[in-house]
PDB file of C-alpha atoms in Angstrom:
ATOM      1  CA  UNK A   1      89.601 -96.702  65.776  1.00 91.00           C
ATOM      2  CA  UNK A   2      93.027 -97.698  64.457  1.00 95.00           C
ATOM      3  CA  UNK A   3      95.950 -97.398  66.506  1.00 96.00           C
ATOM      4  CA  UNK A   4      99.501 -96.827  65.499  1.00 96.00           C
ATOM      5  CA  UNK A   5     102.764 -97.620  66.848  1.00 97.00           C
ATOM      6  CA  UNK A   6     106.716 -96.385  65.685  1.00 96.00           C
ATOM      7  CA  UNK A   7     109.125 -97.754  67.645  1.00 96.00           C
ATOM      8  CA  UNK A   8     113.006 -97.306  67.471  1.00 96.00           C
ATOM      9  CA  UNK A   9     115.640 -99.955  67.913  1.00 97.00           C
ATOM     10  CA  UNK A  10     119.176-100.024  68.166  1.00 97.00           C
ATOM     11  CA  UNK A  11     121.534-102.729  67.072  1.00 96.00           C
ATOM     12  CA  UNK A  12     124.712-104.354  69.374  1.00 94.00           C
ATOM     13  CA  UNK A  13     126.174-105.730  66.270  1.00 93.00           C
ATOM     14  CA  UNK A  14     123.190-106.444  64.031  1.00 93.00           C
ATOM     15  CA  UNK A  15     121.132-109.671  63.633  1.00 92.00           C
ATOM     16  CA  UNK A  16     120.997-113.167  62.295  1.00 88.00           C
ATOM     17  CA  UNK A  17     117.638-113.634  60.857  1.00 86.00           C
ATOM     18  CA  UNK A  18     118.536-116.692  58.652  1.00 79.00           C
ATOM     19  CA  UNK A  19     115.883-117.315  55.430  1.00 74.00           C
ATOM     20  CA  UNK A  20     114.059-120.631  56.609  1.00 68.00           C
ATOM     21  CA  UNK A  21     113.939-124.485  54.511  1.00 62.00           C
ATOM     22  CA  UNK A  22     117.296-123.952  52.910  1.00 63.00           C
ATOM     23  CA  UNK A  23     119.875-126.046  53.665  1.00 61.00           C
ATOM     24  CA  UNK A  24     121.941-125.288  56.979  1.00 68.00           C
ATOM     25  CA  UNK A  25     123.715-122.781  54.606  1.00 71.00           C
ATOM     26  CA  UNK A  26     121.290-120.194  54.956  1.00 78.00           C
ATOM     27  CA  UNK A  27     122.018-116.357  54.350  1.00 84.00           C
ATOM     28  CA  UNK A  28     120.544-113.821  57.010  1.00 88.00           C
ATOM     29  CA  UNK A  29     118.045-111.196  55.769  1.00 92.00           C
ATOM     30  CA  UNK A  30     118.581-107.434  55.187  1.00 94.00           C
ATOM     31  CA  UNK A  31     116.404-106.312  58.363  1.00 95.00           C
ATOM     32  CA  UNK A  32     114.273-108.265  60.572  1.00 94.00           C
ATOM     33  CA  UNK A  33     111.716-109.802  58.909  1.00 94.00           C
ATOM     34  CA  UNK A  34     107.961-109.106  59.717  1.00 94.00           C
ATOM     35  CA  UNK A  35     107.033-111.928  61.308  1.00 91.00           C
ATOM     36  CA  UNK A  36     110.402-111.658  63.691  1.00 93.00           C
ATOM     37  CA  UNK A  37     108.762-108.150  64.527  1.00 95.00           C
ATOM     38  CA  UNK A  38     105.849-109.975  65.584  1.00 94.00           C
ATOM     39  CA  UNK A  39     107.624-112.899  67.210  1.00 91.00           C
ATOM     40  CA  UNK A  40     109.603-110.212  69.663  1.00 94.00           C
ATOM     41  CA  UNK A  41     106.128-108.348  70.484  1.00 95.00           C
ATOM     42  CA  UNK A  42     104.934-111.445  71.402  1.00 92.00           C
ATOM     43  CA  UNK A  43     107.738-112.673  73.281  1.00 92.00           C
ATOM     44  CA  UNK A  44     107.255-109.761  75.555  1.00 94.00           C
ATOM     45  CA  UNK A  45     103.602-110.252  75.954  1.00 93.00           C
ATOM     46  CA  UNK A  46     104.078-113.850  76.964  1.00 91.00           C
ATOM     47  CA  UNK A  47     106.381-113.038  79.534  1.00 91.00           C
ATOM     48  CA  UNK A  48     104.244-110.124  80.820  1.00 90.00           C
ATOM     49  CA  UNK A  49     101.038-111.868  81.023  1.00 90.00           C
ATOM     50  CA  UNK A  50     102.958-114.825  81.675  1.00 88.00           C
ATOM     51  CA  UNK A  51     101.071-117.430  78.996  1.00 85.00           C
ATOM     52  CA  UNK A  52     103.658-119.924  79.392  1.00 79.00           C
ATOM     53  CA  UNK A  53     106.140-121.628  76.153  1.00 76.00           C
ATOM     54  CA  UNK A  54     103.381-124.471  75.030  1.00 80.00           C
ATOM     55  CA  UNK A  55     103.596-124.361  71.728  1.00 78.00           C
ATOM     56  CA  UNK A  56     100.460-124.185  70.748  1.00 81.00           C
ATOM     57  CA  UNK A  57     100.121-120.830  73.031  1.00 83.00           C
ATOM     58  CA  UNK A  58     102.720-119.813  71.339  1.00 84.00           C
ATOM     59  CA  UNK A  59     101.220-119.867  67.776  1.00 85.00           C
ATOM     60  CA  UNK A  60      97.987-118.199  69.033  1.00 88.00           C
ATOM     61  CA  UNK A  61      99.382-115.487  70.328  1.00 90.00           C
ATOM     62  CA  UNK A  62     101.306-114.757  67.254  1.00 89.00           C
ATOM     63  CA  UNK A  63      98.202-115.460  64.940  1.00 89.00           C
ATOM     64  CA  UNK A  64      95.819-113.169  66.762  1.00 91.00           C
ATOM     65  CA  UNK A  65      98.479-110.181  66.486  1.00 92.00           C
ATOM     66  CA  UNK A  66      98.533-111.397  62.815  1.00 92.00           C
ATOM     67  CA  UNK A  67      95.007-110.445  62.794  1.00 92.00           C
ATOM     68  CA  UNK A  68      95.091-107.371  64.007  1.00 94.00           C
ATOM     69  CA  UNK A  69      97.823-105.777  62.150  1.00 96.00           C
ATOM     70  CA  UNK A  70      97.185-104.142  59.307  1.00 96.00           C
ATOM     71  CA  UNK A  71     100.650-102.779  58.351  1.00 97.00           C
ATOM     72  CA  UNK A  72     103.862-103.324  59.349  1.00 97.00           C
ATOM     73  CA  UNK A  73     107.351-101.745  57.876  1.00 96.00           C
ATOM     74  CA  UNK A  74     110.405-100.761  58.491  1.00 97.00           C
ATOM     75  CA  UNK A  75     112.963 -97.637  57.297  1.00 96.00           C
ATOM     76  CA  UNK A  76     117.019 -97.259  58.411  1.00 96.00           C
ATOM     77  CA  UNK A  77     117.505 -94.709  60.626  1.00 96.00           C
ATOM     78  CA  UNK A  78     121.285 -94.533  60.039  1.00 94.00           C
ATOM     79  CA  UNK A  79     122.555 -97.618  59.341  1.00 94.00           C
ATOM     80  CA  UNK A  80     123.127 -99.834  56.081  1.00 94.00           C
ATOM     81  CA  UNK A  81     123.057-103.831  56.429  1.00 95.00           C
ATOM     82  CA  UNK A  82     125.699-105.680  55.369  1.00 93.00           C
ATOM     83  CA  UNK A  83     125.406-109.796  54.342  1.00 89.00           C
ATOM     84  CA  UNK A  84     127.785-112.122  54.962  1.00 86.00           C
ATOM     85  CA  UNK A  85     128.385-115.700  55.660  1.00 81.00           C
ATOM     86  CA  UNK A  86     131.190-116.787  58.198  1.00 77.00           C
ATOM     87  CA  UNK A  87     132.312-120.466  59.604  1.00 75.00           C
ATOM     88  CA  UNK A  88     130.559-121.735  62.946  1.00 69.00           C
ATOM     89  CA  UNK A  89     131.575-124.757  64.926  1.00 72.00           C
ATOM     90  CA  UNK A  90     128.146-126.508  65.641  1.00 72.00           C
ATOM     91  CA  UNK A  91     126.671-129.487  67.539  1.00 73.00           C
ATOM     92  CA  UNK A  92     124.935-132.248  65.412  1.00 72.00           C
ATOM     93  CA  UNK A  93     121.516-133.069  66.443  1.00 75.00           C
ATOM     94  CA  UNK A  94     120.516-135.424  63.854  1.00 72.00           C
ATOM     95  CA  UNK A  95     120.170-139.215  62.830  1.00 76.00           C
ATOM     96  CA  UNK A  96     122.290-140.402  59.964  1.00 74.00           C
ATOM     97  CA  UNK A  97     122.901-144.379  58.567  1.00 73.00           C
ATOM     98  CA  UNK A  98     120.908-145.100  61.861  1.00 76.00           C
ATOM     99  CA  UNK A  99     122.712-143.530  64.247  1.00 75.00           C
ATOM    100  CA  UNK A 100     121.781-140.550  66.822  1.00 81.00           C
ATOM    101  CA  UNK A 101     123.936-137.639  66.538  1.00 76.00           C
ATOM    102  CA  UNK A 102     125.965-135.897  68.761  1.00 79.00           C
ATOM    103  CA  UNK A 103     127.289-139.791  69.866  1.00 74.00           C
ATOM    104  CA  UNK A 104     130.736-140.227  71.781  1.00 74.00           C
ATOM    105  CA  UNK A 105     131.400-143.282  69.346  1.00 75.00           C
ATOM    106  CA  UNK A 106     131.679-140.329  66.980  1.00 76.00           C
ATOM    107  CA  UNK A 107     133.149-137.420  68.078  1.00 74.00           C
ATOM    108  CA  UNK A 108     133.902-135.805  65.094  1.00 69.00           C
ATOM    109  CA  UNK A 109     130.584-136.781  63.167  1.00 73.00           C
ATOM    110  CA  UNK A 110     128.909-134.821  66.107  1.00 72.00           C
ATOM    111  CA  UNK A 111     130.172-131.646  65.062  1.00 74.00           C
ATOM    112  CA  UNK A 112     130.046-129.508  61.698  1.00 72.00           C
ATOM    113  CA  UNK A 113     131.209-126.184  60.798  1.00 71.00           C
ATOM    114  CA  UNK A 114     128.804-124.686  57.998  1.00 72.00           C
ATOM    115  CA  UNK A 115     128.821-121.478  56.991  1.00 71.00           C
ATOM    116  CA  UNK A 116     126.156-119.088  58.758  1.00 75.00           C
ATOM    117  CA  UNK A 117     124.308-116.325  57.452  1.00 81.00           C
ATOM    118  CA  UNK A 118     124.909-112.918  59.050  1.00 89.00           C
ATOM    119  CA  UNK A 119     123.791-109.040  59.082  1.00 93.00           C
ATOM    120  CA  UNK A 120     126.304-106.596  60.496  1.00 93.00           C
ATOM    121  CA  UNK A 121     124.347-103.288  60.450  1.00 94.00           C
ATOM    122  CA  UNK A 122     126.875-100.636  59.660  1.00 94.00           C
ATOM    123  CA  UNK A 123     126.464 -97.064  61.381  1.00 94.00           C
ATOM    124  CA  UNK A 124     126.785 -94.243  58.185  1.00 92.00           C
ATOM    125  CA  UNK A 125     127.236 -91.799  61.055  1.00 90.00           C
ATOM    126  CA  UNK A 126     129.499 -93.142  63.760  1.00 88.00           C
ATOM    127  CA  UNK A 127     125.800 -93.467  66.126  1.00 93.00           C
ATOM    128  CA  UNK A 128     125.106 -97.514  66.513  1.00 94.00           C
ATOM    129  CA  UNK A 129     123.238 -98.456  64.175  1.00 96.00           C
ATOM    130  CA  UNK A 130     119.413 -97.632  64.382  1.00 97.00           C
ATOM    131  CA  UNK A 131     116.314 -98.445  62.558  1.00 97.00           C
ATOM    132  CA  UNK A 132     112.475 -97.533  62.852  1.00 97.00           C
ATOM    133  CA  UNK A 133     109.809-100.012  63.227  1.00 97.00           C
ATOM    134  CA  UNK A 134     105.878 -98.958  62.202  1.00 97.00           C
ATOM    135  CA  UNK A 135     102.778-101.185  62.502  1.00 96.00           C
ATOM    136  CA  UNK A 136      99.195-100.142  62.518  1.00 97.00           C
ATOM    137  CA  UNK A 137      96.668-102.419  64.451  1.00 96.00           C
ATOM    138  CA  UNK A 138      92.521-102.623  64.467  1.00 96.00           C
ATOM    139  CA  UNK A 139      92.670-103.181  68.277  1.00 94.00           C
ATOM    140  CA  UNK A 140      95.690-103.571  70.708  1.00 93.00           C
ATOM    141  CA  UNK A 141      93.937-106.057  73.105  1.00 92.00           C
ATOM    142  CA  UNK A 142      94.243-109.662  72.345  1.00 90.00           C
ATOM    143  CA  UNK A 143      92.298-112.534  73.694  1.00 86.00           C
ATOM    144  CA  UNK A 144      94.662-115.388  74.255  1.00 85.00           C
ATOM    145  CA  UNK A 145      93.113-118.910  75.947  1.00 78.00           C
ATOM    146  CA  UNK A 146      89.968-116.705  77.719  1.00 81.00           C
ATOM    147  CA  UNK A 147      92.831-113.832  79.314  1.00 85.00           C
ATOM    148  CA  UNK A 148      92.619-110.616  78.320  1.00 90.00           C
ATOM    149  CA  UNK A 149      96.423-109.164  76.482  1.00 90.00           C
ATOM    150  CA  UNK A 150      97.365-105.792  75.794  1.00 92.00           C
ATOM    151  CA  UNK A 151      99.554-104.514  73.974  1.00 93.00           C
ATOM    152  CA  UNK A 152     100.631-101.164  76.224  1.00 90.00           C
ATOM    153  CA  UNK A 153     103.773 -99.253  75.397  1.00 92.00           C
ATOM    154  CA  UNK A 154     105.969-100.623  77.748  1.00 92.00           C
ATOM    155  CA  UNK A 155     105.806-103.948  75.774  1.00 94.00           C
ATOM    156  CA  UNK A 156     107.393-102.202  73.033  1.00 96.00           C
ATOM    157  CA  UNK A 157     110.077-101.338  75.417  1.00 96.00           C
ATOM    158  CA  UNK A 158     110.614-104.294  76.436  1.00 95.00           C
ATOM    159  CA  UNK A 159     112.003-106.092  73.033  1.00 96.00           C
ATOM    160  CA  UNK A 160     115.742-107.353  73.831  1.00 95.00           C
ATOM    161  CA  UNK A 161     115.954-108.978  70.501  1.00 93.00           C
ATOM    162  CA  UNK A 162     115.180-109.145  66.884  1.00 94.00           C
ATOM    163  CA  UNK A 163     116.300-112.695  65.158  1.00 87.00           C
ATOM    164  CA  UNK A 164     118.661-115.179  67.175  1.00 86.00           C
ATOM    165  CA  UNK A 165     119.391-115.204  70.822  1.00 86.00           C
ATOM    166  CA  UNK A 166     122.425-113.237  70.063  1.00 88.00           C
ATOM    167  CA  UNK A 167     120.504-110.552  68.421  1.00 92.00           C
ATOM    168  CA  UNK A 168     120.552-107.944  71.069  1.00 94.00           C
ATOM    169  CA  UNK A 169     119.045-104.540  70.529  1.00 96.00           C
ATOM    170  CA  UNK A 170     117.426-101.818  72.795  1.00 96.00           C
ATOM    171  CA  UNK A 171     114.400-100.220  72.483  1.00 96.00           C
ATOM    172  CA  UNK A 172     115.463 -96.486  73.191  1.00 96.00           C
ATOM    173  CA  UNK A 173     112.066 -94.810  71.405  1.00 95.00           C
ATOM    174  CA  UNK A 174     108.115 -95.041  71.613  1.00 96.00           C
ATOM    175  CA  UNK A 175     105.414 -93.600  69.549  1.00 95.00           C
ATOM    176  CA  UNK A 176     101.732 -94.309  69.720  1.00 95.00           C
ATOM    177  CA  UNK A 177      98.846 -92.669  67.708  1.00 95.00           C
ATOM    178  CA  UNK A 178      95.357 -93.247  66.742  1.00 94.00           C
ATOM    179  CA  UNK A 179      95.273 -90.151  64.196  1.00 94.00           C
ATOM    180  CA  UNK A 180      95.581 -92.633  61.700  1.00 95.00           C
ATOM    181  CA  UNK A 181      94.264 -91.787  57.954  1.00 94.00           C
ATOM    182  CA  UNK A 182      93.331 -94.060  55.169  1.00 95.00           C
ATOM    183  CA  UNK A 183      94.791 -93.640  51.449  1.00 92.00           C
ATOM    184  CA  UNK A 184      94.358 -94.874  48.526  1.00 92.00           C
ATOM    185  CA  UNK A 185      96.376 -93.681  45.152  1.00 95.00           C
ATOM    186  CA  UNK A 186      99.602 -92.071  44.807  1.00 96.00           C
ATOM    187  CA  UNK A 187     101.509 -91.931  47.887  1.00 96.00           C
ATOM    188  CA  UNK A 188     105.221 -91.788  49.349  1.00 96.00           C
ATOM    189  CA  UNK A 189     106.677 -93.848  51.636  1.00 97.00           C
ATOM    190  CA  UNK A 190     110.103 -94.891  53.516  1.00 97.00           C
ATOM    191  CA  UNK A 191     109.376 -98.075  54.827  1.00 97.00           C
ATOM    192  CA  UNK A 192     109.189-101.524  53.414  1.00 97.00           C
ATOM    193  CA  UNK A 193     106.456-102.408  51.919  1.00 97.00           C
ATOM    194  CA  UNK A 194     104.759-105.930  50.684  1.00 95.00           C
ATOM    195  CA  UNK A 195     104.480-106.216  46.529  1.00 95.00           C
ATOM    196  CA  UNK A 196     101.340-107.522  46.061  1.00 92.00           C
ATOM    197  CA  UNK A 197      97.892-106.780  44.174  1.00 93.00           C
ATOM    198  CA  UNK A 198      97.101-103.200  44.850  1.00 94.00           C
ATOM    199  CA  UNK A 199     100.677-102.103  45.228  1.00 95.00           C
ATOM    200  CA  UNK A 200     101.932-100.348  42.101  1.00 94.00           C
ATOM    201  CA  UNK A 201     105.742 -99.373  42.238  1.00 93.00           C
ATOM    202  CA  UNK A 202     106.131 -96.162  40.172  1.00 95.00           C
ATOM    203  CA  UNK A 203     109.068 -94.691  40.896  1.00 93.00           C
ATOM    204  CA  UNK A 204     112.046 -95.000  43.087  1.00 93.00           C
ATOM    205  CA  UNK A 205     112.777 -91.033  44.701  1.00 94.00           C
ATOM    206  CA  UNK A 206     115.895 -92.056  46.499  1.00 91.00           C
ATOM    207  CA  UNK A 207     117.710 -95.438  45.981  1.00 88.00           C
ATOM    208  CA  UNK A 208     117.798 -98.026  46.912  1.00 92.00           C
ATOM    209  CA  UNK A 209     114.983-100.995  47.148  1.00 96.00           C
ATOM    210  CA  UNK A 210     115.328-104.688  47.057  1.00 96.00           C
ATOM    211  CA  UNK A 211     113.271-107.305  46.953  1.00 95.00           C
ATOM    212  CA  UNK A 212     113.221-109.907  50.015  1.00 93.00           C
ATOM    213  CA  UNK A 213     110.485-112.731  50.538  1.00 90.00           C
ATOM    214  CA  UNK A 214     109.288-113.140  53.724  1.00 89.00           C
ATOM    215  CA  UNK A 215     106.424-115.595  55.539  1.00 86.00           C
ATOM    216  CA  UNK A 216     103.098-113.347  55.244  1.00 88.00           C
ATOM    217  CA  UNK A 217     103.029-111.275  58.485  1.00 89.00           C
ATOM    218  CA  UNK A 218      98.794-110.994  57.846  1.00 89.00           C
ATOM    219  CA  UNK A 219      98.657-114.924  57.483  1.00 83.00           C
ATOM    220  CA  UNK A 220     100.080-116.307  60.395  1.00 80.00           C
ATOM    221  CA  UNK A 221      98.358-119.676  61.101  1.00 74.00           C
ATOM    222  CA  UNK A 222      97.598-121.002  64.351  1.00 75.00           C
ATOM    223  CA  UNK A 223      97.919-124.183  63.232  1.00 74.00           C
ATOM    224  CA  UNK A 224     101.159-124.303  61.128  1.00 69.00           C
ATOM    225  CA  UNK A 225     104.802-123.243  62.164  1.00 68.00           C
ATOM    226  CA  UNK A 226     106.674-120.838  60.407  1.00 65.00           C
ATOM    227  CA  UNK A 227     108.876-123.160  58.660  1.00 66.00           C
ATOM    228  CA  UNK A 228     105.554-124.952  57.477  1.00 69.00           C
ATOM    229  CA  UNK A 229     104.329-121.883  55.946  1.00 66.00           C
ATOM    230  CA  UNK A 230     107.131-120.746  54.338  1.00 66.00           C
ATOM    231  CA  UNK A 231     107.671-124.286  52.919  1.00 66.00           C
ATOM    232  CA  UNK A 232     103.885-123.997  52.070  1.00 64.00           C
ATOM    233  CA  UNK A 233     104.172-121.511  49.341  1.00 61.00           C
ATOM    234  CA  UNK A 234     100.544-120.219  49.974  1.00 68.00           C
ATOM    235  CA  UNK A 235     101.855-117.957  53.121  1.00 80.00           C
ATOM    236  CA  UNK A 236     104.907-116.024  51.359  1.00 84.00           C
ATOM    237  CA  UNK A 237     105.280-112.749  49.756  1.00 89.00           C
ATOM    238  CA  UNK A 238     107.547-110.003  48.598  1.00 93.00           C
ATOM    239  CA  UNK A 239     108.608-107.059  50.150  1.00 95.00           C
ATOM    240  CA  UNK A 240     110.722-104.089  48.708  1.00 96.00           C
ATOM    241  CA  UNK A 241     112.954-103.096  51.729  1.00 97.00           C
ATOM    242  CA  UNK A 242     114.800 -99.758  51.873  1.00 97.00           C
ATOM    243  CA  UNK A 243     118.668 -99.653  51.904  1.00 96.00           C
ATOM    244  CA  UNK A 244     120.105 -96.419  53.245  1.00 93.00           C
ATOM    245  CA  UNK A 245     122.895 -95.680  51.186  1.00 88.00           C
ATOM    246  CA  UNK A 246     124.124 -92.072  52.243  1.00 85.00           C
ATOM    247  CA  UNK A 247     124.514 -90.255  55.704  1.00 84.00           C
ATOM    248  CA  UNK A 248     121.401 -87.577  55.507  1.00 86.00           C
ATOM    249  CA  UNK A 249     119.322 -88.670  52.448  1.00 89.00           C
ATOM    250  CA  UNK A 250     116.307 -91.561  53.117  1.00 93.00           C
ATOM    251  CA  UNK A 251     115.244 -93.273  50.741  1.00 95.00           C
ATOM    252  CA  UNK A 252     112.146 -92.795  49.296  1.00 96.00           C
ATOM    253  CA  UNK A 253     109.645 -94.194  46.521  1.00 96.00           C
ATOM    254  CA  UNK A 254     106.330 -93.368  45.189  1.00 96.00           C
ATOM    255  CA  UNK A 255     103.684 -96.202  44.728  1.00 96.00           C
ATOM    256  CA  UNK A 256     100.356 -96.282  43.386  1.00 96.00           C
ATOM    257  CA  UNK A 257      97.972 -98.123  46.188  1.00 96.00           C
ATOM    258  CA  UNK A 258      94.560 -99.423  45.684  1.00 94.00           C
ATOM    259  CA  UNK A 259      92.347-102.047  47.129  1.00 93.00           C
ATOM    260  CA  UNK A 260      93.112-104.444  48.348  1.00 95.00           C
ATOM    261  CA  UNK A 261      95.635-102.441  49.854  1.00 96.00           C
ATOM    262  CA  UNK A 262      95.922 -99.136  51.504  1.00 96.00           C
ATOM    263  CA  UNK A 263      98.199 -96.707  52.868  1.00 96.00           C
ATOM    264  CA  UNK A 264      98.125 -95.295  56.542  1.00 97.00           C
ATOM    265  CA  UNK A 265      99.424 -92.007  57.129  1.00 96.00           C
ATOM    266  CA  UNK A 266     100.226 -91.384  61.148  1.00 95.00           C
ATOM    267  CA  UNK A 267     100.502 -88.573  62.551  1.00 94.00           C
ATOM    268  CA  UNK A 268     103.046 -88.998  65.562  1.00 92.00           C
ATOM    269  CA  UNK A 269     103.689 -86.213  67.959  1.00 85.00           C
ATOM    270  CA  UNK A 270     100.968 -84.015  66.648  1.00 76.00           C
ATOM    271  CA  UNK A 271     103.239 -83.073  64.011  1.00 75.00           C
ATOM    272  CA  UNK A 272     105.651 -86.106  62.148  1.00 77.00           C
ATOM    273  CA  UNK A 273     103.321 -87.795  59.690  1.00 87.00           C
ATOM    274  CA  UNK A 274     104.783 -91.842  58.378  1.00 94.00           C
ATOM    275  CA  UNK A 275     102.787 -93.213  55.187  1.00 96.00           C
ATOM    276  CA  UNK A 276     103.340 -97.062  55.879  1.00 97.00           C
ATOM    277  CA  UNK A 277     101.000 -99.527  53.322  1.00 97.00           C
ATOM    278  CA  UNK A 278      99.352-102.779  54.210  1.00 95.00           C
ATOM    279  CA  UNK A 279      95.628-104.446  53.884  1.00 94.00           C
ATOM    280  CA  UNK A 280      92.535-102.459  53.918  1.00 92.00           C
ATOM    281  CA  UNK A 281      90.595-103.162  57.333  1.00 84.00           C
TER     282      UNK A 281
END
């Protein structure tokens, strides 16, 4: 049995989720990236079942969600982000000629001000600014260290924040479902998506779609950091990611989906049917 989850969020401001191994000039993303989703699901569960900060616990928690998702996207509800870069006063931590930074022999080589990436998510209806988060799992219980961790509604509730610290949103909707069907060929779908073999963009409905690379959210490796597998190479790949451009319209495109992919279309409610497309289980 598959199980399905759409979950809404809603932004304070927006959200700094900064693209990792640049230089510390480093642009934010459109929307949370998937393995941030991931990150702030396990965050909660860590806390809940109270698994402690080690690391290591850390990374197995997030690989064996890896494991069990098979898709993951996300569609504007009624916002449109907005990049920028501003100026931030910063501490050094570094070492440089030798010496440890911050040092009081050097006050002002213990501080920088680089520019920071940012995403202001802009309401297109005068609501703050929403979007909707879908994943579909093979199970929702995880087996972390010989303890038993589920993954129950309320956890979904209980995200606070998507990116940096100061990346404050509120859960304010849950859906789950496990009247989940499997598609293959032409479909339609609102949420981001990963381009990859057995994903076949045909045509965009609605604009518009960009490309962003993220860390593969079905790859997560117990043993390597993010930052190592983004650096890696072999644990990237694309995604097209919707931008909402006007008030009422979504924006839509049509793929063509084969294995190894598929498409999942969830039935929430008894009624509202998503199409979101990931791995085949």
């Amino acid at each position: 049995m598959l199980h399905a989850y759409r979950f809404r969020v809603e932004f304070v401001w927006g959200h700094q989720s900064r693209i990792i191994g640049l230089s510390k000039t480093n642009p934010s993303y459109y929307y949370p990236p998937p393995t941030t989703i991931i990150g702030a699901i396990g965050e909660v569960l860590a806390k809940k079942y109270r698994l402690g900060e080690k690391p290591e616990t850390t990374r197995r928690l997030l690989a064996e969600i890896s494991s069990k998702i098979l898709a993951i996207g996300v569609k504007p509800v009624n916002a449109i982000p907005v990049k920028h870069m501003d100026i931030n006063k910063i501490l050094a931590v570094k070492i440089t000629g030798g010496i440890r930074y911050p040092s009081t022999r050097n006050i002002l080589g213990s501080f920088d001000a680089p520019a920071r990436g940012k995403t202001i998510m802009s309401s297109l209806d005068g609501n703050p600014p929403m979007i909707d988060i879908a994943l579909v799992l093979t199970d929702i219980v995880f087996n972390i260290g010989g303890k038993r961790v589920k993954l129950y509604k309320d956890v979904l509730w209980g995200i606070h924040r998507l990116g940096s610290k100061e990346s404050i949103v509120s859960t304010i909707r849950v859906d789950y479902s496990t009247d989940v069907g499997v598609e293959e060929g032409i479909v339609v779908t609102k949420y981001s998506f990963p381009v990859t073999n057995g994903v076949e963009p045909l045509e965009e409905i609605r604009r518009k779609w960009v490309y962003e690379v993220y860390v593969d959210p079905f790859k997560m490796d117990p043993r390597k950091s993010v930052l190592e597998a983004y650096l890696g190479g072999d644990y990237v790949t694309v995604y097209r990611v919707p931008i909402k451009i006007e008030a009422i319209k979504e924006p839509s495109i049509k793929l063509r989906i084969s294995k190894p992919m598929a498409a999942y279309n969830i039935k929430f409610n008894g009624r509202h049917r998503e199409i979101i497309v990931g791995r085949s289980a």
